[in-house]
Coordinates of C-alpha atoms and ligand atoms in Angstrom, one line a residue:
X1 CA 164.8 77.7 79.1
X2 CA 164.9 79.7 82.2
X3 CA 166.0 78.3 85.6
X4 CA 163.4 76.6 87.5
X5 CA 161.7 78.8 90.2
X6 CA 162.4 77.9 93.8
X7 CA 158.9 78.0 95.1
X8 CA 155.5 79.3 94.2
X9 CA 154.7 83.0 94.2
X10 CA 152.0 84.0 96.6
X11 CA 149.1 86.3 95.7
X12 CA 145.3 86.5 96.4
X13 CA 143.1 83.9 94.9
X14 CA 140.5 86.0 93.0
X15 CA 138.8 83.3 91.2
X16 CA 139.0 79.6 91.9
X17 CA 140.3 76.9 89.7
X18 CA 143.5 75.5 88.7
X19 CA 145.2 76.1 85.3
X20 CA 148.4 74.9 83.6
X21 CA 149.7 76.6 80.5
X22 CA 151.9 79.0 78.7
X23 CA 152.3 82.5 79.7
X24 CA 151.4 85.7 77.6
X25 CA 152.5 88.9 78.7
X26 CA 150.1 91.8 78.0
X27 CA 151.7 95.2 78.3
X28 CA 149.5 97.5 80.6
X29 CA 152.5 99.6 81.7
X30 CA 151.6 103.0 83.0
X31 CA 151.9 105.7 80.3
X32 CA 154.8 108.2 80.6
X33 CA 153.3 111.6 81.3
X34 CA 154.8 114.5 79.3
X35 CA 154.8 117.8 81.2
X36 CA 155.1 121.4 79.7
X37 CA 153.7 124.8 80.2
X38 CA 151.6 126.5 77.8
X39 CA 153.4 129.7 76.9
X40 CA 151.1 131.0 74.2
X41 CA 147.4 131.7 74.8
X42 CA 146.2 129.9 71.6
X43 CA 147.6 126.6 73.1
X44 CA 144.9 126.6 75.9
X45 CA 141.9 125.9 73.8
X46 CA 144.0 123.5 71.7
X47 CA 145.0 121.4 74.8
X48 CA 141.3 121.6 76.0
X49 CA 140.1 120.3 72.7
X50 CA 142.8 117.5 72.6
X51 CA 141.4 116.4 76.1
X52 CA 137.8 116.5 74.9
X53 CA 138.9 114.5 71.8
X54 CA 140.7 112.0 74.0
X55 CA 137.5 111.6 76.2
X56 CA 135.3 111.1 73.0
X57 CA 137.7 108.4 71.6
X58 CA 137.9 106.5 74.9
X59 CA 134.2 106.4 75.1
X60 CA 134.0 105.1 71.6
X61 CA 136.5 102.4 72.4
X62 CA 134.6 101.3 75.6
X63 CA 131.3 101.3 73.6
X64 CA 132.9 99.2 70.8
X65 CA 134.0 96.7 73.4
X66 CA 130.7 96.8 74.8
X67 CA 129.1 95.9 71.4
X68 CA 131.7 93.1 71.1
X69 CA 131.0 91.8 74.6
X70 CA 127.3 91.7 73.8
X71 CA 127.9 89.9 70.8
X72 CA 130.0 87.2 72.6
X73 CA 127.0 86.8 75.0
X74 CA 128.8 88.3 77.9
X75 CA 126.2 90.7 78.5
X76 CA 126.0 90.5 82.2
X77 CA 129.3 92.5 82.4
X78 CA 127.9 95.4 80.5
X79 CA 127.2 97.5 83.6
X80 CA 130.9 97.6 84.6
X81 CA 131.8 99.0 81.1
X82 CA 128.9 101.4 81.7
X83 CA 130.4 102.4 84.9
X84 CA 133.5 103.2 83.1
X85 CA 131.7 105.0 80.3
X86 CA 130.0 107.1 83.0
X87 CA 133.2 107.8 84.8
X88 CA 134.3 109.4 81.4
X89 CA 131.5 111.6 81.6
X90 CA 132.1 112.6 85.2
X91 CA 131.6 116.5 85.4
X92 CA 134.2 117.1 88.0
X93 CA 136.8 115.2 86.0
X94 CA 136.1 117.5 83.0
X95 CA 135.8 120.7 84.9
X96 CA 138.9 120.2 87.0
X97 CA 141.1 119.1 84.0
X98 CA 139.9 122.1 81.9
X99 CA 140.4 124.4 84.9
X100 CA 144.0 123.1 85.5
X101 CA 144.8 123.6 81.8
X102 CA 143.5 127.2 81.8
X103 CA 144.6 128.3 85.2
X104 CA 147.9 126.4 85.7
X105 CA 148.7 126.8 82.0
X106 CA 149.8 123.3 81.6
X107 CA 149.5 120.5 78.9
X108 CA 146.3 118.1 78.9
X109 CA 148.2 115.0 80.0
X110 CA 149.9 116.8 83.1
X111 CA 146.5 118.5 83.9
X112 CA 144.6 115.4 83.7
X113 CA 147.2 113.2 85.7
X114 CA 147.0 115.9 88.5
X115 CA 143.2 115.7 88.7
X116 CA 143.4 111.8 88.6
X117 CA 146.0 111.9 91.3
X118 CA 143.6 113.9 93.4
X119 CA 140.7 111.6 93.0
X120 CA 143.0 108.7 93.7
X121 CA 144.2 110.1 97.1
X122 CA 140.4 110.5 98.1
X123 CA 139.7 107.0 97.2
X124 CA 142.8 105.6 98.9
X125 CA 142.1 107.5 102.0
X126 CA 139.2 105.4 102.5
X127 CA 139.6 102.6 105.1
X128 CA 137.3 100.3 103.5
X129 CA 138.9 97.6 101.1
X130 CA 136.0 97.8 98.8
X131 CA 136.1 101.5 98.3
X132 CA 139.9 101.4 98.0
X133 CA 139.7 98.9 95.3
X134 CA 137.7 101.2 93.3
X135 CA 140.9 102.9 92.7
X136 CA 141.6 100.4 90.1
X137 CA 138.7 101.5 88.0
X138 CA 139.9 105.1 88.2
X139 CA 143.1 103.9 87.1
X140 CA 141.9 102.0 84.0
X141 CA 139.9 104.9 82.8
X142 CA 142.7 107.3 83.5
X143 CA 145.3 105.2 81.5
X144 CA 142.8 104.8 78.7
X145 CA 142.5 108.5 78.4
X146 CA 146.0 109.2 78.9
X147 CA 147.0 106.6 76.2
X148 CA 144.5 108.3 73.8
X149 CA 145.8 111.6 74.6
X150 CA 149.2 110.5 73.5
X151 CA 148.1 108.6 70.6
X152 CA 149.3 105.2 71.8
X153 CA 147.5 102.1 70.5
X154 CA 145.9 99.7 73.0
X155 CA 146.5 96.0 72.7
X156 CA 143.1 94.1 73.0
X157 CA 142.9 91.0 74.8
X158 CA 140.0 89.9 72.5
X159 CA 142.6 89.3 69.6
X160 CA 144.4 86.4 71.4
X161 CA 143.8 83.3 69.6
X162 CA 145.9 80.6 71.2
X163 CA 145.4 79.1 74.5
X164 CA 147.3 81.0 77.1
X165 CA 147.6 82.4 80.6
X166 CA 147.4 86.1 80.5
X167 CA 150.1 87.9 82.7
X168 CA 149.7 91.6 83.1
X169 CA 150.5 94.4 85.7
X170 CA 146.8 95.1 85.9
X171 CA 143.7 94.2 84.0
X172 CA 140.7 96.4 83.6
X173 CA 137.2 94.9 83.9
X174 CA 136.8 95.7 80.3
X175 CA 139.8 93.5 79.5
X176 CA 138.4 90.8 81.6
X177 CA 134.9 90.9 80.1
X178 CA 136.4 90.4 76.7
X179 CA 138.1 87.3 77.7
X180 CA 137.1 84.2 75.6
X181 CA 137.0 81.3 78.1
X182 CA 138.0 78.8 75.6
X183 CA 141.3 80.8 74.9
X184 CA 142.2 82.4 78.1
X185 CA 142.9 79.7 80.6
X186 CA 143.5 82.0 83.5
X187 CA 145.1 85.3 84.3
X188 CA 147.6 86.7 86.9
X189 CA 148.3 90.2 87.8
X190 CA 150.7 92.3 89.8
X191 CA 147.9 94.4 91.1
X192 CA 144.3 93.9 92.4
X193 CA 142.3 92.5 95.3
X194 CA 139.4 90.0 95.7
X195 CA 136.8 92.7 95.7
X196 CA 137.9 94.4 92.5
X197 CA 135.7 94.5 89.6
X198 CA 138.1 92.5 87.7
X199 CA 138.1 89.7 90.2
X200 CA 134.2 89.7 90.3
X201 CA 134.0 89.3 86.4
X202 CA 136.6 86.7 86.6
X203 CA 134.5 84.7 89.1
X204 CA 131.4 85.0 87.3
X205 CA 133.1 83.8 84.0
X206 CA 134.8 81.2 85.9
X207 CA 138.2 82.0 84.8
X208 CA 140.7 80.9 87.4
X209 CA 142.7 84.1 88.5
X210 CA 145.4 85.2 91.0
X211 CA 145.9 88.9 91.6
X212 CA 148.1 91.1 93.8
X213 CA 151.2 89.2 93.0
X214 CA 153.1 92.4 93.0
X215 CA 156.0 91.6 90.6
X216 CA 154.9 88.7 88.4
X217 CA 155.4 90.7 85.3
X218 CA 159.1 91.0 86.2
X219 CA 159.5 87.3 87.0
X220 CA 157.7 85.8 83.7
X221 CA 158.3 86.1 80.1
X222 CA 155.8 84.9 77.3
X223 CA 156.2 81.3 76.8
X224 CA 157.1 80.4 80.3
X225 CA 155.1 77.4 81.7
X226 CA 152.7 78.5 84.6
X227 CA 150.6 76.9 87.0
X228 CA 147.9 79.1 88.4
X229 CA 146.1 77.9 91.5
X230 CA 143.2 80.2 92.0
X231 CA 141.9 78.4 95.0
X232 CA 145.1 78.9 97.1
X233 CA 146.3 82.1 95.4
X234 CA 149.5 80.8 94.3
X235 CA 151.4 80.8 91.0
X236 CA 154.4 78.5 89.7
X237 CA 156.8 79.6 87.2
X238 CA 158.5 76.9 85.2
X239 CA 157.7 74.3 87.9
X240 CA 159.6 71.1 88.1
X241 CA 158.1 67.9 86.9
X242 CA 157.1 66.7 90.2
X243 CA 155.1 69.9 91.0
X244 CA 153.6 69.7 87.5
X245 CA 152.5 66.2 88.2
X246 CA 151.0 67.1 91.6
X247 CA 149.0 70.0 90.1
X248 CA 147.7 67.8 87.1
X249 CA 146.3 65.5 89.9
X250 CA 144.9 68.6 91.9
X251 CA 143.4 69.9 88.7
X252 CA 141.6 66.7 88.0
X253 CA 140.4 66.4 91.6
X254 CA 139.1 70.0 91.7
X255 CA 137.2 69.4 88.5
X256 CA 135.7 66.3 89.8
X257 CA 134.8 67.8 93.2
X258 CA 133.1 70.9 91.5
X259 CA 131.3 68.7 89.0
X260 CA 130.0 66.4 91.6
X261 CA 129.0 69.2 93.8
X262 CA 127.0 71.0 90.9
X263 CA 124.8 67.7 90.8
X264 CA 123.5 69.0 94.5
X265 CA 122.7 72.3 92.9
X266 CA 119.4 70.9 91.6
X267 CA 118.5 69.2 94.8
X268 CA 116.5 70.6 97.8
X269 CA 118.4 71.0 101.0
X270 CA 116.5 68.6 103.1
X271 CA 117.8 66.3 106.0
X272 CA 117.5 62.6 105.8
X273 CA 114.7 62.9 108.2
X274 CA 112.9 65.5 106.1
X275 CA 113.8 68.8 107.6
X276 CA 113.7 71.5 104.7
X277 CA 116.0 74.5 105.1
X278 CA 115.9 77.3 102.3
X279 CA 119.4 77.9 100.8
X280 CA 119.6 81.3 99.2
X281 CA 122.5 83.5 97.8
X282 CA 124.2 86.6 98.8
X283 CA 124.9 88.9 95.9
X284 CA 126.4 92.3 95.3
X285 CA 125.7 92.9 91.6
X286 CA 122.9 91.8 89.2
X287 CA 125.5 90.0 87.2
X288 CA 125.5 87.2 89.7
X289 CA 122.1 86.0 89.4
X290 CA 123.0 83.6 86.6
X291 CA 125.5 81.9 88.8
X292 CA 123.0 81.8 91.6
X293 CA 120.6 79.8 89.4
X294 CA 123.4 77.4 88.3
X295 CA 124.4 76.7 91.7
X296 CA 120.9 76.1 92.9
X297 CA 120.1 79.2 95.0
X298 CA 116.4 79.3 95.9
X299 CA 116.4 83.1 95.7
X300 CA 118.4 85.9 96.9
X301 CA 118.6 86.1 100.7
X302 CA 121.0 89.1 100.7
X303 CA 121.3 91.7 98.0
X304 CA 124.0 94.0 99.2
X305 CA 122.9 97.2 97.3
X306 CA 126.1 99.3 98.4
X307 CA 127.7 98.5 94.9
X308 CA 125.3 100.8 93.2
X309 CA 126.5 103.8 95.3
X310 CA 130.2 103.3 95.2
X311 CA 132.7 104.4 92.7
X312 CA 130.6 107.6 91.7
X313 CA 130.1 111.1 92.7
X314 CA 126.4 111.3 92.7
X315 CA 123.6 109.2 94.3
X316 CA 121.7 106.6 92.2
X317 CA 118.3 107.9 91.1
X318 CA 114.9 106.3 91.8
X319 CA 114.8 105.1 88.1
X320 CA 118.4 103.6 88.4
X321 CA 117.4 101.6 91.6
X322 CA 114.3 100.5 90.0
X323 CA 115.8 99.3 86.7
X324 CA 118.6 97.6 88.6
X325 CA 116.4 95.7 91.1
X326 CA 113.8 94.8 88.5
X327 CA 116.4 93.0 86.4
X328 CA 117.4 90.9 89.4
X329 CA 113.8 90.4 90.4
X330 CA 112.8 89.2 86.8
X331 CA 115.7 87.2 86.3
X332 CA 115.2 85.5 89.7
X333 CA 111.3 84.9 89.5
X334 CA 109.5 83.1 90.6
X335 CA 112.0 82.9 93.6
X336 CA 112.2 85.9 96.0
X337 CA 114.9 88.7 96.2
X338 CA 115.8 90.3 99.7
X339 CA 117.0 93.7 98.9
X340 CA 119.0 95.3 101.8
X341 CA 118.7 99.0 102.1
X342 CA 122.0 100.9 101.9
X343 CA 124.7 99.5 104.4
X344 CA 127.1 102.2 104.1
X345 CA 128.6 105.0 106.3
X346 CA 131.5 105.2 108.5
X347 CA 134.3 103.5 106.6
X348 CA 132.3 103.0 103.5
X349 CA 131.3 106.3 102.3
X350 CA 130.0 107.0 98.9
X351 CA 131.8 110.1 97.4
X352 CA 128.5 111.8 97.1
X353 CA 128.1 111.7 100.7
X354 CA 129.6 114.7 102.5
X355 CA 129.7 113.3 105.9
X356 CA 132.3 114.3 108.6
X357 CA 135.2 112.0 109.3
X358 CA 134.5 109.7 112.2
X359 CA 137.0 108.5 114.9
X360 CA 135.2 105.2 115.2
X361 CA 133.5 104.4 112.0
X362 CA 132.2 100.9 113.0
X363 CA 130.1 102.6 115.7
X364 CA 129.3 105.6 113.7
X365 CA 126.7 106.9 111.2
X366 CA 126.3 103.6 109.5
X367 CA 123.7 101.7 107.6
X368 CA 120.1 102.4 108.7
X369 CA 121.3 105.4 110.8
X370 CA 122.7 106.9 107.7
X371 CA 119.5 106.2 105.8
X372 CA 117.4 107.8 108.5
X373 CA 119.4 110.9 108.5
X374 CA 119.5 111.3 104.7
X375 CA 115.8 110.7 104.0
X376 CA 115.9 111.7 100.3
X377 CA 118.6 109.3 99.6
X378 CA 116.7 106.6 101.5
X379 CA 113.3 107.4 99.8
X380 CA 114.9 107.3 96.3
X381 CA 115.9 103.6 97.2
X382 CA 112.8 102.6 98.8
X383 CA 110.8 103.9 95.8
X384 CA 112.9 101.9 93.6
X385 CA 112.6 98.7 95.6
X386 CA 108.9 99.3 95.8
X387 CA 108.4 99.5 92.1
X388 CA 110.6 96.5 91.5
X389 CA 108.2 94.6 93.7
X390 CA 105.6 94.9 91.1
X391 CA 107.7 92.5 88.9
X392 CA 108.2 89.6 91.3
X393 CA 108.7 88.5 94.9
X394 CA 110.7 91.2 96.8
X395 CA 111.5 91.6 100.5
X396 CA 113.1 94.5 102.1
X397 CA 115.6 94.0 104.9
X398 CA 117.2 96.8 107.1
X399 CA 120.9 96.7 108.2
X400 CA 122.4 97.5 111.5
X401 CA 119.0 97.8 113.4
X402 CA 119.6 98.3 117.2
X403 CA 116.2 99.1 118.6
X404 CA 112.4 99.1 117.9
X405 CA 112.4 103.0 117.4
X406 CA 114.4 102.7 114.2
X407 CA 112.0 100.1 112.7
X408 CA 109.0 102.5 113.7
X409 CA 110.7 105.3 111.9
X410 CA 111.5 103.2 108.8
X411 CA 107.7 102.2 108.7
X412 CA 106.7 105.7 108.7
X413 CA 109.0 106.6 106.0
X414 CA 107.9 103.6 104.0
X415 CA 104.3 104.5 104.5
X416 CA 104.9 108.0 103.0
X417 CA 106.7 106.6 100.1
X418 CA 103.9 104.2 99.4
X419 CA 101.4 106.8 99.7
X420 CA 103.2 108.9 97.1
X421 CA 103.5 105.9 94.8
X422 CA 99.7 105.5 95.1
X423 CA 99.1 109.0 94.1
X424 CA 101.4 108.6 91.2
X425 CA 99.4 105.5 90.3
X426 CA 102.7 103.4 90.3
X427 CA 102.3 99.6 91.0
X428 CA 104.0 98.0 93.9
X429 CA 103.4 95.1 96.2
X430 CA 101.4 96.6 99.3
X431 CA 102.3 93.5 101.3
X432 CA 106.1 93.5 100.7
X433 CA 107.5 91.8 103.7
X434 CA 110.0 93.8 105.9
X435 CA 112.7 92.3 107.9
X436 CA 115.8 93.2 109.8
X437 CA 119.4 92.0 110.1
X438 CA 120.2 90.9 113.5
X439 CA 123.8 92.0 113.8
X440 CA 123.9 94.3 116.7
X441 CA 124.0 92.6 120.2
X442 CA 121.3 95.0 121.3
X443 CA 119.0 93.8 118.6
X444 CA 119.8 90.1 119.6
X445 CA 119.0 90.7 123.2
X446 CA 115.4 92.3 122.3
X447 CA 114.8 90.0 119.4
X448 CA 111.4 89.1 121.1
X449 CA 110.3 92.9 120.9
X450 CA 111.8 93.3 117.3
X451 CA 109.9 90.1 116.0
X452 CA 106.6 91.6 116.8
X453 CA 107.4 94.5 114.4
X454 CA 108.8 92.7 111.3
X455 CA 107.9 89.8 109.1
X456 CA 111.6 87.9 109.2
X457 CA 114.9 88.0 110.8
X458 CA 118.3 87.4 109.0
X459 CA 121.3 87.1 111.3
X460 CA 124.5 88.9 110.0
X461 CA 127.1 87.0 111.9
X462 CA 129.9 89.0 110.4
X463 CA 128.9 92.1 112.3
X464 CA 127.2 90.3 115.2
X465 CA 130.4 88.4 116.1
X466 CA 132.5 91.7 115.7
X467 CA 130.4 93.6 118.0
X468 CA 129.6 90.9 120.5
X469 CA 133.4 89.8 121.0
X470 CA 134.5 93.3 120.6
X471 CA 136.9 92.4 117.8
X472 CA 137.6 94.5 114.8
X473 CA 137.8 91.7 112.2
X474 CA 140.3 93.6 110.1
X475 CA 142.7 94.1 112.9
X476 CA 145.3 91.2 112.5
X477 CA 146.3 91.5 116.2
X478 CA 143.0 90.3 117.5
X479 CA 141.7 88.2 114.6
X480 CA 142.5 85.1 116.7
X481 CA 139.7 86.0 118.8
X482 CA 137.1 86.2 116.0
X483 CA 135.2 83.0 116.9
X484 CA 131.7 81.9 115.6
X485 CA 131.7 79.1 118.2
X486 CA 132.3 81.4 121.1
X487 CA 129.7 80.2 123.8
X488 CA 128.3 83.9 123.8
X489 CA 127.7 83.7 120.0
X490 CA 125.9 80.4 120.0
X491 CA 123.9 81.3 123.0
X492 CA 122.8 84.4 121.1
X493 CA 122.0 82.6 117.9
X494 CA 119.9 80.2 119.7
X495 CA 118.0 82.9 121.6
X496 CA 117.3 85.0 118.4
X497 CA 115.8 81.8 116.6
X498 CA 113.7 81.0 119.5
X499 CA 112.4 84.7 119.7
X500 CA 111.6 84.8 116.2
X501 CA 109.7 81.4 116.1
X502 CA 107.7 82.4 119.2
X503 CA 106.6 85.3 117.3
X504 CA 105.9 83.1 114.3
X505 CA 108.4 84.7 111.9
X506 CA 111.1 83.2 109.7
X507 CA 114.6 83.2 111.0
X508 CA 117.7 83.0 108.6
X509 CA 121.4 83.7 108.7
X510 CA 123.2 85.6 105.9
X511 CA 126.8 85.9 107.5
X512 CA 129.7 84.0 106.3
X513 CA 129.0 81.3 109.0
X514 CA 126.0 80.4 107.1
X515 CA 128.1 79.0 104.1
X516 CA 130.7 77.0 106.1
X517 CA 130.0 73.2 106.1
X518 CA 131.3 72.8 109.6
X519 CA 128.6 75.0 111.1
X520 CA 125.6 73.7 109.1
X521 CA 124.5 70.8 111.4
X522 CA 124.5 73.4 114.3
X523 CA 122.4 76.0 112.5
X524 CA 120.0 73.0 111.5
X525 CA 120.0 72.0 115.1
X526 CA 119.0 75.5 116.3
X527 CA 116.2 75.5 113.8
X528 CA 117.1 78.0 111.4
X529 CA 114.6 78.4 108.5
X530 CA 117.0 79.9 105.9
X531 CA 120.6 79.9 105.2
X532 CA 122.0 82.4 102.7
X533 CA 125.6 82.4 101.5
X534 CA 128.2 83.2 98.7
X535 CA 127.0 81.4 95.6
X536 CA 129.7 78.9 95.1
X537 CA 129.0 77.5 98.7
X538 CA 125.5 76.4 97.9
X539 CA 126.0 73.0 96.4
X540 CA 128.4 72.0 99.2
X541 CA 125.9 73.1 101.9
X542 CA 122.9 71.3 100.1
X543 CA 125.1 68.2 100.0
X544 CA 125.9 68.4 103.8
X545 CA 122.3 69.1 104.6
X546 CA 121.3 66.0 102.6
X547 CA 123.8 63.9 104.5
X548 CA 122.6 64.5 108.0
X549 CA 119.5 64.1 110.1
X550 CA 117.7 66.9 112.1
X551 CA 117.6 64.7 115.2
X552 CA 121.5 64.2 115.2
X553 CA 122.0 67.8 114.4
X554 CA 119.8 68.8 117.3
X555 CA 121.5 66.5 119.7
X556 CA 124.8 67.8 118.7
X557 CA 123.7 71.4 119.2
X558 CA 122.3 70.7 122.7
X559 CA 125.6 69.1 123.7
X560 CA 127.5 72.2 122.7
X561 CA 125.7 74.3 125.2
X562 CA 127.5 72.1 128.0
X563 CA 130.9 73.5 127.0
X564 CA 132.6 76.6 128.4
X565 CA 135.1 77.5 125.7
X566 CA 135.0 77.9 121.8
X567 CA 137.9 75.2 121.6
X568 CA 135.9 72.7 123.5
X569 CA 133.0 73.4 121.2
X570 CA 135.0 73.2 118.1
X571 CA 136.6 70.0 119.2
X572 CA 133.2 68.4 119.8
X573 CA 131.9 69.6 116.3
X574 CA 134.8 68.1 114.5
X575 CA 134.8 64.9 116.5
X576 CA 131.1 64.5 115.8
X577 CA 131.3 65.2 112.0
X578 CA 134.3 63.0 111.7
X579 CA 132.3 60.3 113.2
X580 CA 129.5 60.9 110.9
X581 CA 131.6 61.1 107.7
X582 CA 134.7 59.1 108.3
X583 CA 135.2 58.4 104.7
X584 CA 134.2 61.8 103.3
X585 CA 136.1 63.8 106.1
X586 CA 139.1 64.6 104.0
X587 CA 136.8 65.6 101.0
X588 CA 134.9 67.8 103.5
X589 CA 138.0 69.3 104.7
X590 CA 139.2 70.0 101.1
X591 CA 135.9 71.6 100.4
X592 CA 136.4 73.6 103.3
X593 CA 139.7 74.8 102.1
X594 CA 138.1 75.7 98.8
X595 CA 135.3 77.5 100.2
X596 CA 137.6 79.5 102.7
X597 CA 139.2 80.8 99.5
X598 CA 136.0 81.7 97.9
X599 CA 134.7 83.9 100.9
X600 CA 134.4 87.6 100.1
Ligands
LIG1 C1 126.9 90.5 108.2 O1 127.2 91.3 109.0 O2 127.0 89.4 108.6 C2 126.4 90.6 107.0 C3 125.8 89.6 106.3 O3 126.4 91.9 106.4 P1 127.7 92.4 105.8 O4 128.9 91.5 105.6 O5 127.4 93.1 104.5 O6 128.2 93.7 106.9
LIG2 MG1 126.6 93.6 108.3

């Protein structure tokens, strides 16, 4: 038995839940790369052929895994494997590797590793977390290729038969997708972040996971006892009996809370005095739809389509848009799906976009501005969305709208695209609702003018707060100023709801604020028609809505406008909620904590 560890190891909670079990180390160490020059001419075609053979073998392996995953009913993860298979077919990867072998006269492993390193640098240079985390996918594909080039055998997660907690330097989404939930209790890795594909798959499989632990593979051996707390992002190695006992208690409590909350999934979000608010989900990939249904989402309030554009060197085709959205629309039917047009640019550039670097990306060529500049890219997406609208209820929402002119321009483009489809005799919903995100202060202050142009509003508080308070939310020096309850923010929210309602359109919220229990009574009191949030928050929010009245919520909200600082407002909210739920307050606070870790 190894000595008991002092304290827990801290990482990033990638998928919630608490697991207690035995460690199983999976070797995913980096392949050593042999380096030598090709002195004889005939070695060049040989190395090129070896490279091609490794690509073929890697593709076969991934396809086999895909088949196995399909058999074990984990189909929803197929697209990630497809993305990896596509990466293996990437033309520039092939051309550049072959060129390096030919021109630099070096062996295939060396040539490939140079090309991978170059691609890696491009991705790592991106400021956006999400794009940077795509490096992991490149690494998985690269390591598989390199292993096959060297003829090394890959250990498969799917052959594990006893209950264990998998410990690895890094895991590919292919590894995660093969995990059998009845065997793999949890996994922990040195690498990774919350937005990696691996983390997304873990969440949708509901396997607890902590990633980004940096050196857990050096601290743990197979057979060690581990506690994995995916809620708080901590791992205990060989814990003391008192820690173990505490976690057994927390594990039970967590299960009870989740189970109890799931009973709210089937219920409507209606206050005690009969006010109905529509509760929808925010998603990024089609895989999430099943989880949305299980958690009681009444449709998709925000489908962030960026996922489709990232991690690739070309733009998605009209057909790809269509097929992807159609799947979501059909699986979600008869509920509606709100598809947001590309919200990218500035710090989130797809590799396919050859845009100049910007010194202030958050204020740059983002979102709708990018779409209106790159009309071909925009039209492909609009055609895909429109065609999907023939298969169920679809709404279009536009990101980062700052004025009426942009909406007019979009309508013109949309009209052209609709006309084209009519001529092609392709079906679509001619009445498809068009909405805008209210996430730029200028849009909020002319909400009355915008409301005349569109069918619905959804407030994106993540950006609206950032732009209103002039706080870069990824800058740790000013993050303390990021405050949803700032008087300026709540005044703005109230004004947007009123402007929307005066024009007779629905007003929703899809920023993170909409999924936080503490803010729910305020949002009800302001009269929001729809709240859209991360899937796991849905049952909690439904429960809270069902426990309050619109009248009390309205009164609380009115009171808040008499205060001058966010602190006073927050104190009043906490004081009031404590008064409403004296017994459940601790539970609510615990749920808040759980939810905070679930936020993207
Ligand atoms: C927002 O800004 O609040 C929002 C929902 O959009 P995103 O987080 O994708 O920018
Ligand atoms: Mg936004």
